mmCIF file of C-alpha atoms and ligand atoms in Angstrom:
data_model
loop_
_atom_site.group_PDB
_atom_site.id
_atom_site.type_symbol
_atom_site.label_atom_id
_atom_site.label_comp_id
_atom_site.label_asym_id
_atom_site.label_seq_id
_atom_site.Cartn_x
_atom_site.Cartn_y
_atom_site.Cartn_z
ATOM 1 C CA MET Q 62 -21.820 -29.735 -8.200
ATOM 2 C CA GLU Q 63 -19.488 -28.645 -5.390
ATOM 3 C CA ASN Q 64 -20.446 -25.261 -3.981
ATOM 4 C CA LYS Q 65 -17.161 -23.381 -3.738
ATOM 5 C CA ILE Q 66 -16.600 -20.284 -1.645
ATOM 6 C CA TYR Q 67 -14.691 -17.300 -2.985
ATOM 7 C CA SER Q 68 -14.026 -13.760 -1.837
ATOM 8 C CA ARG Q 69 -14.702 -10.687 -3.929
ATOM 9 C CA ILE Q 70 -14.135 -6.948 -3.609
ATOM 10 C CA VAL Q 71 -17.489 -5.204 -3.271
ATOM 11 C CA SER Q 72 -16.288 -1.632 -2.940
ATOM 12 C CA THR Q 73 -13.281 0.568 -2.254
ATOM 13 C CA GLY Q 74 -12.487 3.862 -0.531
ATOM 14 C CA ARG Q 75 -9.607 6.258 0.127
ATOM 15 C CA LYS Q 76 -8.653 9.259 2.224
ATOM 16 C CA LEU Q 77 -5.726 11.609 1.830
ATOM 17 C CA PRO Q 78 -4.741 14.316 4.330
ATOM 18 C CA LYS Q 79 -5.684 17.933 3.562
ATOM 19 C CA ASN Q 80 -2.103 19.191 3.284
ATOM 20 C CA CYS Q 81 -0.739 18.546 -0.229
ATOM 21 C CA VAL Q 82 2.950 19.469 -0.669
ATOM 22 C CA THR Q 83 4.428 19.738 -4.158
ATOM 23 C CA ASN Q 84 8.063 18.919 -4.925
ATOM 24 C CA THR Q 85 8.822 22.627 -5.313
ATOM 25 C CA GLN Q 86 7.242 23.459 -1.938
ATOM 26 C CA LEU Q 87 9.169 20.616 -0.275
ATOM 27 C CA ALA Q 88 12.435 21.699 -1.927
ATOM 28 C CA GLU Q 89 11.874 25.267 -0.667
ATOM 29 C CA ARG Q 90 11.187 23.991 2.841
ATOM 30 C CA LEU Q 91 14.290 21.753 2.859
ATOM 31 C CA ALA Q 92 16.476 24.547 1.415
ATOM 32 C CA LYS Q 93 15.796 26.557 4.602
ATOM 33 C CA GLU Q 94 17.486 23.710 6.530
ATOM 34 C CA GLY Q 95 20.411 23.603 4.077
ATOM 35 C CA ILE Q 96 19.189 20.451 2.288
ATOM 36 C CA GLU Q 97 19.433 20.666 -1.481
ATOM 37 C CA THR Q 98 16.888 18.964 -3.726
ATOM 38 C CA SER Q 99 14.683 19.936 -6.658
ATOM 39 C CA ASP Q 100 11.430 19.194 -8.420
ATOM 40 C CA GLU Q 101 13.487 18.019 -11.394
ATOM 41 C CA TRP Q 102 15.510 15.474 -9.349
ATOM 42 C CA ILE Q 103 12.480 14.043 -7.541
ATOM 43 C CA ARG Q 104 10.326 13.898 -10.679
ATOM 44 C CA THR Q 105 12.934 12.253 -12.922
ATOM 45 C CA ARG Q 106 14.294 9.773 -10.320
ATOM 46 C CA THR Q 107 10.945 8.739 -8.817
ATOM 47 C CA GLY Q 108 7.962 10.036 -10.829
ATOM 48 C CA ILE Q 109 6.662 11.775 -7.673
ATOM 49 C CA GLU Q 110 5.168 15.260 -8.118
ATOM 50 C CA SER Q 111 3.451 15.804 -4.764
ATOM 51 C CA ARG Q 112 2.560 14.054 -1.519
ATOM 52 C CA TYR Q 113 0.191 14.638 1.420
ATOM 53 C CA PHE Q 114 1.239 15.086 5.046
ATOM 54 C CA ALA Q 115 -1.105 14.534 7.979
ATOM 55 C CA SER Q 116 -1.584 17.554 10.233
ATOM 56 C CA GLY Q 117 -3.841 18.676 13.082
ATOM 57 C CA ASP Q 118 -6.161 15.872 14.115
ATOM 58 C CA GLU Q 119 -5.342 13.635 11.110
ATOM 59 C CA THR Q 120 -3.965 10.284 12.285
ATOM 60 C CA THR Q 121 -3.446 6.795 10.909
ATOM 61 C CA THR Q 122 -6.785 5.933 12.569
ATOM 62 C CA SER Q 123 -8.758 8.904 11.223
ATOM 63 C CA LEU Q 124 -7.484 8.434 7.656
ATOM 64 C CA GLY Q 125 -8.094 4.673 7.752
ATOM 65 C CA ALA Q 126 -11.555 5.081 9.268
ATOM 66 C CA GLU Q 127 -12.619 7.535 6.543
ATOM 67 C CA ALA Q 128 -11.349 5.250 3.758
ATOM 68 C CA ALA Q 129 -13.166 2.287 5.346
ATOM 69 C CA ARG Q 130 -16.356 4.321 5.871
ATOM 70 C CA GLN Q 131 -16.331 5.251 2.179
ATOM 71 C CA ALA Q 132 -15.945 1.592 1.167
ATOM 72 C CA LEU Q 133 -18.866 0.602 3.427
ATOM 73 C CA THR Q 134 -21.090 3.410 2.120
ATOM 74 C CA ARG Q 135 -20.304 2.648 -1.521
ATOM 75 C CA GLY Q 136 -21.013 -1.048 -0.933
ATOM 76 C CA SER Q 137 -24.264 -0.181 0.939
ATOM 77 C CA TYR Q 138 -23.081 -2.175 3.948
ATOM 78 C CA ASP Q 139 -23.862 -1.351 7.559
ATOM 79 C CA PRO Q 140 -20.882 -1.200 9.994
ATOM 80 C CA LYS Q 141 -22.622 -3.946 11.991
ATOM 81 C CA ASP Q 142 -22.358 -6.311 8.968
ATOM 82 C CA VAL Q 143 -18.548 -6.372 9.226
ATOM 83 C CA ASP Q 144 -17.029 -9.574 10.706
ATOM 84 C CA LEU Q 145 -13.399 -8.466 10.799
ATOM 85 C CA ILE Q 146 -11.232 -5.383 10.295
ATOM 86 C CA ILE Q 147 -7.637 -5.937 9.192
ATOM 87 C CA VAL Q 148 -5.444 -2.836 9.120
ATOM 88 C CA ALA Q 149 -2.046 -2.926 7.442
ATOM 89 C CA THR Q 150 0.143 -0.255 8.983
ATOM 90 C CA THR Q 151 3.687 0.437 10.130
ATOM 91 C CA THR Q 152 2.742 3.768 11.668
ATOM 92 C CA PRO Q 153 0.111 2.954 14.330
ATOM 93 C CA ASP Q 154 -1.108 5.763 16.585
ATOM 94 C CA GLY Q 155 0.292 3.952 19.628
ATOM 95 C CA VAL Q 156 1.827 0.627 20.554
ATOM 96 C CA PHE Q 157 -1.700 -0.538 21.395
ATOM 97 C CA PRO Q 158 -4.665 -0.586 21.036
ATOM 98 C CA SER Q 159 -4.277 -1.483 17.384
ATOM 99 C CA VAL Q 160 -5.401 0.919 14.669
ATOM 100 C CA ALA Q 161 -7.934 -1.752 13.666
ATOM 101 C CA CYS Q 162 -9.533 -1.629 17.156
ATOM 102 C CA ARG Q 163 -9.557 2.165 17.051
ATOM 103 C CA ILE Q 164 -11.259 2.099 13.622
ATOM 104 C CA GLN Q 165 -13.731 -0.508 14.884
ATOM 105 C CA ALA Q 166 -14.730 1.958 17.617
ATOM 106 C CA VAL Q 167 -14.940 4.982 15.268
ATOM 107 C CA LEU Q 168 -17.134 3.153 12.736
ATOM 108 C CA GLY Q 169 -19.237 1.219 15.247
ATOM 109 C CA CYS Q 170 -18.449 -2.187 13.743
ATOM 110 C CA THR Q 171 -19.735 -3.805 16.928
ATOM 111 C CA ASN Q 172 -19.793 -7.351 15.537
ATOM 112 C CA ALA Q 173 -16.250 -7.280 14.174
ATOM 113 C CA GLY Q 174 -12.927 -8.604 15.387
ATOM 114 C CA ALA Q 175 -9.991 -6.329 14.628
ATOM 115 C CA PHE Q 176 -6.218 -6.553 14.346
ATOM 116 C CA ASP Q 177 -3.248 -4.874 12.665
ATOM 117 C CA ILE Q 178 -0.629 -6.494 10.497
ATOM 118 C CA GLN Q 179 2.844 -5.133 9.917
ATOM 119 C CA ALA Q 180 4.429 -5.981 6.590
ATOM 120 C CA VAL Q 181 5.374 -2.389 5.719
ATOM 121 C CA CYS Q 182 4.731 -1.606 2.022
ATOM 122 C CA SER Q 183 3.499 -5.175 1.376
ATOM 123 C CA GLY Q 184 0.993 -4.885 4.237
ATOM 124 C CA PHE Q 185 -2.160 -4.388 2.176
ATOM 125 C CA VAL Q 186 -1.401 -7.332 -0.117
ATOM 126 C CA TYR Q 187 -0.699 -9.447 2.993
ATOM 127 C CA GLY Q 188 -3.976 -8.299 4.603
ATOM 128 C CA LEU Q 189 -6.046 -8.966 1.492
ATOM 129 C CA SER Q 190 -4.575 -12.472 1.199
ATOM 130 C CA ILE Q 191 -5.331 -13.258 4.858
ATOM 131 C CA ALA Q 192 -8.884 -11.972 4.429
ATOM 132 C CA ASP Q 193 -9.354 -14.110 1.305
ATOM 133 C CA GLY Q 194 -8.135 -17.181 3.210
ATOM 134 C CA LEU Q 195 -10.575 -16.594 6.095
ATOM 135 C CA ILE Q 196 -13.536 -16.139 3.747
ATOM 136 C CA ARG Q 197 -12.614 -19.154 1.597
ATOM 137 C CA ALA Q 198 -12.282 -21.276 4.737
ATOM 138 C CA GLY Q 199 -15.946 -20.505 5.373
ATOM 139 C CA GLN Q 200 -15.189 -18.778 8.702
ATOM 140 C CA LEU Q 201 -16.183 -15.196 7.886
ATOM 141 C CA ASN Q 202 -18.336 -13.367 5.335
ATOM 142 C CA THR Q 203 -17.458 -9.667 5.380
ATOM 143 C CA ILE Q 204 -14.010 -8.184 5.977
ATOM 144 C CA LEU Q 205 -12.712 -4.620 5.776
ATOM 145 C CA VAL Q 206 -9.067 -4.529 4.686
ATOM 146 C CA VAL Q 207 -7.447 -1.139 5.238
ATOM 147 C CA GLY Q 208 -3.966 0.175 4.472
ATOM 148 C CA SER Q 209 -3.316 3.352 6.458
ATOM 149 C CA GLU Q 210 -0.073 5.198 7.139
ATOM 150 C CA THR Q 211 1.360 8.431 8.490
ATOM 151 C CA PHE Q 212 4.911 7.758 7.322
ATOM 152 C CA SER Q 213 5.794 11.462 7.591
ATOM 153 C CA GLY Q 214 6.367 10.847 11.307
ATOM 154 C CA LEU Q 215 9.268 8.490 10.500
ATOM 155 C CA LEU Q 216 11.093 10.841 8.143
ATOM 156 C CA ASP Q 217 14.482 12.395 8.882
ATOM 157 C CA TRP Q 218 14.175 15.777 7.149
ATOM 158 C CA SER Q 219 17.950 16.021 6.871
ATOM 159 C CA ASP Q 220 18.111 12.836 4.740
ATOM 160 C CA ARG Q 221 17.137 13.877 1.220
ATOM 161 C CA GLY Q 222 17.490 10.283 0.003
ATOM 162 C CA THR Q 223 14.309 9.325 1.926
ATOM 163 C CA CYS Q 224 12.328 12.404 3.006
ATOM 164 C CA VAL Q 225 11.238 13.311 -0.539
ATOM 165 C CA LEU Q 226 9.831 9.837 -1.225
ATOM 166 C CA PHE Q 227 7.082 9.200 1.317
ATOM 167 C CA GLY Q 228 3.618 10.553 2.086
ATOM 168 C CA ASP Q 229 0.556 9.821 4.239
ATOM 169 C CA GLY Q 230 -2.846 8.381 3.313
ATOM 170 C CA ALA Q 231 -5.240 5.460 3.499
ATOM 171 C CA GLY Q 232 -7.141 3.101 1.217
ATOM 172 C CA ALA Q 233 -9.678 0.387 1.988
ATOM 173 C CA VAL Q 234 -11.613 -2.450 0.408
ATOM 174 C CA LEU Q 235 -14.690 -4.341 1.520
ATOM 175 C CA LEU Q 236 -14.236 -8.057 0.796
ATOM 176 C CA THR Q 237 -17.193 -10.406 0.985
ATOM 177 C CA ARG Q 238 -18.093 -14.039 0.427
ATOM 178 C CA ALA Q 239 -19.095 -14.819 -3.172
ATOM 179 C CA GLN Q 240 -20.002 -17.765 -5.367
ATOM 180 C CA GLN Q 241 -17.682 -16.687 -8.183
ATOM 181 C CA PRO Q 242 -14.103 -15.378 -7.915
ATOM 182 C CA GLY Q 243 -13.111 -12.725 -6.890
ATOM 183 C CA ILE Q 244 -9.614 -13.318 -5.755
ATOM 184 C CA LEU Q 245 -8.052 -16.000 -7.924
ATOM 185 C CA ASP Q 246 -4.667 -16.528 -6.306
ATOM 186 C CA TRP Q 247 -1.982 -14.893 -4.213
ATOM 187 C CA GLU Q 248 1.559 -15.364 -3.022
ATOM 188 C CA LEU Q 249 3.305 -13.867 0.021
ATOM 189 C CA LYS Q 250 7.080 -13.912 0.515
ATOM 190 C CA ALA Q 251 9.700 -12.512 2.869
ATOM 191 C CA ASP Q 252 13.474 -12.454 3.241
ATOM 192 C CA GLY Q 253 14.284 -11.423 6.782
ATOM 193 C CA THR Q 254 18.012 -11.735 6.148
ATOM 194 C CA LYS Q 255 17.811 -8.484 4.148
ATOM 195 C CA GLY Q 256 15.605 -6.874 6.816
ATOM 196 C CA GLU Q 257 17.701 -4.312 8.631
ATOM 197 C CA SER Q 258 20.355 -3.826 5.970
ATOM 198 C CA ILE Q 259 18.327 -2.238 3.176
ATOM 199 C CA LEU Q 260 15.220 -0.646 4.692
ATOM 200 C CA ALA Q 261 14.406 -0.265 8.373
ATOM 201 C CA VAL Q 262 13.384 1.838 11.335
ATOM 202 C CA THR Q 263 15.350 0.091 14.082
ATOM 203 C CA GLY Q 264 14.204 2.307 16.957
ATOM 204 C CA HIS Q 265 11.840 0.959 19.622
ATOM 205 C CA ILE Q 266 10.366 2.015 22.957
ATOM 206 C CA ARG Q 267 11.481 0.276 26.163
ATOM 207 C CA ASN Q 268 11.343 1.377 29.778
ATOM 208 C CA GLY Q 269 9.978 4.753 28.746
ATOM 209 C CA LYS Q 270 12.810 5.510 26.316
ATOM 210 C CA VAL Q 271 13.366 5.316 22.575
ATOM 211 C CA TYR Q 272 16.269 2.994 21.824
ATOM 212 C CA GLY Q 273 17.940 2.910 18.416
ATOM 213 C CA ASP Q 274 17.194 5.111 15.413
ATOM 214 C CA PRO Q 275 13.568 6.328 15.127
ATOM 215 C CA TYR Q 276 13.901 7.311 11.434
ATOM 216 C CA ILE Q 277 13.686 5.398 8.155
ATOM 217 C CA ARG Q 278 17.089 4.332 6.857
ATOM 218 C CA MET Q 279 17.301 2.958 3.363
ATOM 219 C CA ASP Q 280 19.869 1.660 0.922
ATOM 220 C CA GLY Q 281 17.986 3.052 -2.072
ATOM 221 C CA LYS Q 282 19.902 1.106 -4.704
ATOM 222 C CA GLY Q 283 19.618 -2.135 -2.707
ATOM 223 C CA VAL Q 284 15.845 -1.711 -2.388
ATOM 224 C CA PHE Q 285 15.544 -0.721 -6.049
ATOM 225 C CA LYS Q 286 17.216 -3.953 -7.175
ATOM 226 C CA ALA Q 287 15.464 -6.215 -4.656
ATOM 227 C CA ALA Q 288 12.069 -4.690 -5.525
ATOM 228 C CA ILE Q 289 12.484 -5.355 -9.244
ATOM 229 C CA GLU Q 290 13.635 -8.955 -8.732
ATOM 230 C CA SER Q 291 10.978 -9.876 -6.169
ATOM 231 C CA MET Q 292 8.041 -8.199 -7.930
ATOM 232 C CA THR Q 293 8.928 -9.762 -11.263
ATOM 233 C CA SER Q 294 9.315 -13.298 -9.905
ATOM 234 C CA SER Q 295 6.218 -13.044 -7.695
ATOM 235 C CA ALA Q 296 4.037 -11.809 -10.584
ATOM 236 C CA LYS Q 297 5.269 -14.592 -12.868
ATOM 237 C CA SER Q 298 4.598 -17.206 -10.204
ATOM 238 C CA VAL Q 299 1.023 -16.076 -9.409
ATOM 239 C CA LEU Q 300 0.087 -15.617 -13.067
ATOM 240 C CA SER Q 301 1.418 -19.028 -14.022
ATOM 241 C CA LYS Q 302 -0.361 -20.764 -11.079
ATOM 242 C CA ALA Q 303 -3.637 -19.212 -12.296
ATOM 243 C CA GLY Q 304 -2.895 -19.978 -15.961
ATOM 244 C CA VAL Q 305 -3.131 -16.279 -16.839
ATOM 245 C CA SER Q 306 -0.848 -14.539 -19.351
ATOM 246 C CA PRO Q 307 0.440 -11.045 -18.451
ATOM 247 C CA LYS Q 308 -1.215 -9.930 -21.718
ATOM 248 C CA ASP Q 309 -4.641 -10.871 -20.269
ATOM 249 C CA LEU Q 310 -4.340 -8.306 -17.459
ATOM 250 C CA SER Q 311 -6.715 -5.361 -17.680
ATOM 251 C CA LEU Q 312 -4.837 -3.519 -14.953
ATOM 252 C CA PHE Q 313 -1.508 -3.944 -13.169
ATOM 253 C CA ILE Q 314 -1.308 -2.130 -9.815
ATOM 254 C CA PRO Q 315 2.232 -2.407 -8.454
ATOM 255 C CA HIS Q 316 3.333 -0.837 -5.170
ATOM 256 C CA GLN Q 317 3.556 2.896 -5.842
ATOM 257 C CA ALA Q 318 7.090 3.746 -4.686
ATOM 258 C CA ASN Q 319 9.068 4.720 -7.753
ATOM 259 C CA LEU Q 320 7.819 4.979 -11.330
ATOM 260 C CA ARG Q 321 11.185 3.731 -12.612
ATOM 261 C CA ILE Q 322 10.855 0.481 -10.613
ATOM 262 C CA MET Q 323 7.250 0.051 -11.770
ATOM 263 C CA LYS Q 324 8.165 0.547 -15.448
ATOM 264 C CA VAL Q 325 11.033 -1.958 -15.310
ATOM 265 C CA VAL Q 326 8.788 -4.615 -13.707
ATOM 266 C CA ALA Q 327 6.021 -4.025 -16.284
ATOM 267 C CA GLU Q 328 8.552 -4.315 -19.099
ATOM 268 C CA LYS Q 329 10.070 -7.525 -17.695
ATOM 269 C CA LEU Q 330 6.569 -9.014 -17.437
ATOM 270 C CA GLY Q 331 5.546 -7.887 -20.911
ATOM 271 C CA VAL Q 332 2.732 -5.745 -19.520
ATOM 272 C CA SER Q 333 1.928 -2.694 -21.628
ATOM 273 C CA PRO Q 334 2.533 0.664 -19.877
ATOM 274 C CA ASP Q 335 -1.120 1.606 -20.630
ATOM 275 C CA VAL Q 336 -2.260 -1.261 -18.429
ATOM 276 C CA MET Q 337 -0.214 -0.089 -15.427
ATOM 277 C CA MET Q 338 -1.928 2.088 -12.813
ATOM 278 C CA VAL Q 339 0.142 5.083 -11.729
ATOM 279 C CA SER Q 340 -0.812 7.204 -8.727
ATOM 280 C CA VAL Q 341 2.644 7.607 -7.119
ATOM 281 C CA ASP Q 342 2.899 10.945 -8.946
ATOM 282 C CA SER Q 343 0.178 12.501 -6.815
ATOM 283 C CA HIS Q 344 0.765 10.927 -3.367
ATOM 284 C CA GLY Q 345 4.335 9.543 -3.262
ATOM 285 C CA ASN Q 346 5.097 6.296 -1.459
ATOM 286 C CA THR Q 347 2.376 5.754 1.149
ATOM 287 C CA SER Q 348 3.617 2.285 2.152
ATOM 288 C CA ALA Q 349 0.686 -0.039 3.023
ATOM 289 C CA ALA Q 350 -1.801 2.527 1.705
ATOM 290 C CA SER Q 351 -0.307 2.749 -1.768
ATOM 291 C CA VAL Q 352 -2.020 -0.226 -3.424
ATOM 292 C CA PRO Q 353 -5.555 0.417 -2.072
ATOM 293 C CA LEU Q 354 -5.188 4.142 -2.873
ATOM 294 C CA ALA Q 355 -4.255 3.282 -6.449
ATOM 295 C CA LEU Q 356 -7.038 0.691 -6.683
ATOM 296 C CA ASP Q 357 -9.691 3.139 -5.503
ATOM 297 C CA LYS Q 358 -8.445 5.786 -7.933
ATOM 298 C CA ALA Q 359 -8.546 3.233 -10.758
ATOM 299 C CA VAL Q 360 -12.170 2.364 -9.893
ATOM 300 C CA GLU Q 361 -13.105 6.058 -9.701
ATOM 301 C CA ASP Q 362 -11.410 6.788 -13.047
ATOM 302 C CA GLY Q 363 -13.340 3.930 -14.692
ATOM 303 C CA ARG Q 364 -10.128 2.014 -15.420
ATOM 304 C CA ILE Q 365 -11.550 -1.201 -13.905
ATOM 305 C CA LYS Q 366 -14.810 -2.863 -14.888
ATOM 306 C CA ARG Q 367 -16.447 -5.837 -13.208
ATOM 307 C CA GLY Q 368 -14.846 -9.048 -14.485
ATOM 308 C CA ASP Q 369 -11.498 -7.437 -15.359
ATOM 309 C CA LEU Q 370 -8.295 -9.263 -14.420
ATOM 310 C CA VAL Q 371 -6.207 -7.178 -12.031
ATOM 311 C CA LEU Q 372 -2.796 -7.883 -10.488
ATOM 312 C CA LEU Q 373 -1.901 -6.127 -7.210
ATOM 313 C CA GLN Q 374 1.648 -6.119 -5.857
ATOM 314 C CA GLY Q 375 3.325 -4.988 -2.666
ATOM 315 C CA VAL Q 376 7.032 -4.842 -1.809
ATOM 316 C CA GLY Q 377 8.979 -3.276 1.018
ATOM 317 C CA GLY Q 378 10.480 -3.462 4.480
ATOM 318 C CA GLY Q 379 11.036 -6.789 6.079
ATOM 319 C CA PHE Q 380 12.063 -7.488 3.308
ATOM 320 C CA THR Q 381 8.544 -8.521 2.185
ATOM 321 C CA TRP Q 382 6.695 -8.841 -1.079
ATOM 322 C CA GLY Q 383 3.544 -10.386 -2.501
ATOM 323 C CA SER Q 384 1.008 -10.471 -5.321
ATOM 324 C CA VAL Q 385 -2.771 -10.874 -5.502
ATOM 325 C CA LEU Q 386 -4.466 -11.800 -8.778
ATOM 326 C CA LEU Q 387 -8.185 -11.090 -8.922
ATOM 327 C CA LYS Q 388 -11.209 -10.721 -11.111
ATOM 328 C CA TYR Q 389 -12.715 -7.382 -10.139
HETATM 329 O O1 LIG C 628 8.505 1.031 -0.579
HETATM 330 C C1 LIG C 628 9.764 0.516 -0.838
HETATM 331 C C2 LIG C 628 10.717 1.549 -0.374
HETATM 332 N N1 LIG C 628 11.563 2.244 -1.197
HETATM 333 C C3 LIG C 628 11.768 2.180 -2.545
HETATM 334 O O2 LIG C 628 11.181 1.533 -3.339
HETATM 335 C C4 LIG C 628 12.906 3.038 -3.009
HETATM 336 C C5 LIG C 628 13.875 2.308 -3.922
HETATM 337 N N2 LIG C 628 14.957 3.149 -4.363
HETATM 338 C C6 LIG C 628 14.758 4.236 -5.130
HETATM 339 O O3 LIG C 628 13.644 4.560 -5.456
HETATM 340 C C7 LIG C 628 15.977 5.015 -5.609
HETATM 341 O O4 LIG C 628 17.156 4.303 -5.295
HETATM 342 C C8 LIG C 628 16.044 6.429 -4.999
HETATM 343 C C9 LIG C 628 14.923 7.296 -5.564
HETATM 344 C C10 LIG C 628 15.932 6.387 -3.481
HETATM 345 C C11 LIG C 628 17.386 7.079 -5.360
HETATM 346 O O5 LIG C 628 17.553 7.093 -6.774
HETATM 347 P P1 LIG C 628 18.951 6.671 -7.419
HETATM 348 O O6 LIG C 628 18.822 6.849 -8.866
HETATM 349 O O7 LIG C 628 19.278 5.310 -6.884
HETATM 350 O O8 LIG C 628 19.897 7.785 -6.861
HETATM 351 P P2 LIG C 628 21.189 7.626 -5.937
HETATM 352 O O9 LIG C 628 20.811 7.188 -4.564
HETATM 353 O O10 LIG C 628 22.227 6.832 -6.674
HETATM 354 O O11 LIG C 628 21.687 9.107 -5.885
HETATM 355 C C12 LIG C 628 22.179 9.750 -7.037
HETATM 356 C C13 LIG C 628 22.594 11.145 -6.644
HETATM 357 C C14 LIG C 628 23.543 11.163 -5.453
HETATM 358 O O12 LIG C 628 24.481 12.188 -5.667
HETATM 359 P P3 LIG C 628 25.953 11.868 -6.227
HETATM 360 O O13 LIG C 628 26.541 10.907 -5.239
HETATM 361 O O14 LIG C 628 25.728 11.248 -7.583
HETATM 362 O O15 LIG C 628 26.599 13.190 -6.256
HETATM 363 C C15 LIG C 628 22.640 11.532 -4.306
HETATM 364 O O16 LIG C 628 23.335 12.183 -3.265
HETATM 365 O O17 LIG C 628 21.443 11.904 -6.263
HETATM 366 C C16 LIG C 628 21.683 12.468 -4.979
HETATM 367 N N3 LIG C 628 20.383 12.582 -4.291
HETATM 368 C C17 LIG C 628 19.592 13.649 -4.425
HETATM 369 N N4 LIG C 628 19.725 14.794 -5.126
HETATM 370 C C18 LIG C 628 18.727 15.689 -5.060
HETATM 371 C C19 LIG C 628 19.783 11.668 -3.471
HETATM 372 N N5 LIG C 628 18.598 12.150 -3.065
HETATM 373 C C20 LIG C 628 18.446 13.381 -3.639
HETATM 374 C C21 LIG C 628 17.434 14.353 -3.623
HETATM 375 N N6 LIG C 628 17.609 15.476 -4.336
HETATM 376 N N7 LIG C 628 16.298 14.184 -2.914
#
């Protein structure tokens, strides 16, 4: 019989900054600058109750390294066993070296290659799919996939339509070669024509200066609609390729941006609300970190058992989106 190669998640980890800010605390802070918002508005429009902001020596690298270290420890793997580190981030600590190289140094993964990928809120799903492809091709055995962000640094505190939505954090998985799946299927998509018009930070550094706008600008309603359409079609496509019914899912982990978006997608797919993982309430939209944060929380809460069917979904800037279907 043919000996197939698969990839499988061995363990997960997460790290949130120390500073947790509730909606009420944020509203009080913004009120001092003349910006009006409320716990009630944020909670009912987004499902968010609090978020974490990096401070002091907390960086995209330090958060990502701690999440990755936890995944390695829980999987009983040595840093030297890691072949590759992929970090999904849109908020690197510098233009280069990459966050992945910085994490490689912090953890002492001396046998690993390392690179970052930038697919904004879809970044983790992109990274996991790339890692699965490299393991299935027989090239590598052990890959750390990290989503780490300090999005607070991109927020315009005078724009209440965005600054209440995002937070900082990191999540990680350790993916290894296996004889049984593991990751069953995935799909990655993008529509660059929507790129700058609905969600973007257009600013960039050149010749020692920042050109363009260094803050997140978003057409909230445009993103809302595009997110629902793309997540629904991507989920249907991956599930049908794998011959899996939405009713067979043990857990659905959509990108944690807005509870209203997540509920509409679940309803359109026919996935019961009980099967949907929700962690956006406690950490807001953490971009590439949102899916691995939610996954790690689900594992910790005992909501996923080995062998369960789980659907992960990312969607965001680019415009990008994607789904990964796996057997945990
Ligand atoms: O990772 C992917 C990235 N982003 C997303 O997934 C976000 C997608 N979009 C959304 O989640 C929603 O569109 C938002 C949460 C951003 C906005 O919700 P909405 O229901 O689309 O509200 P809206 O933009 O239509 O605004 C409704 C009202 C407006 O006031 P008027 O014009 O009706 O008087 C806004 O000015 O709410 C006002 N508003 C606020 N009020 C209090 C907007 N932001 C706030 C706020 N606090 N923070």
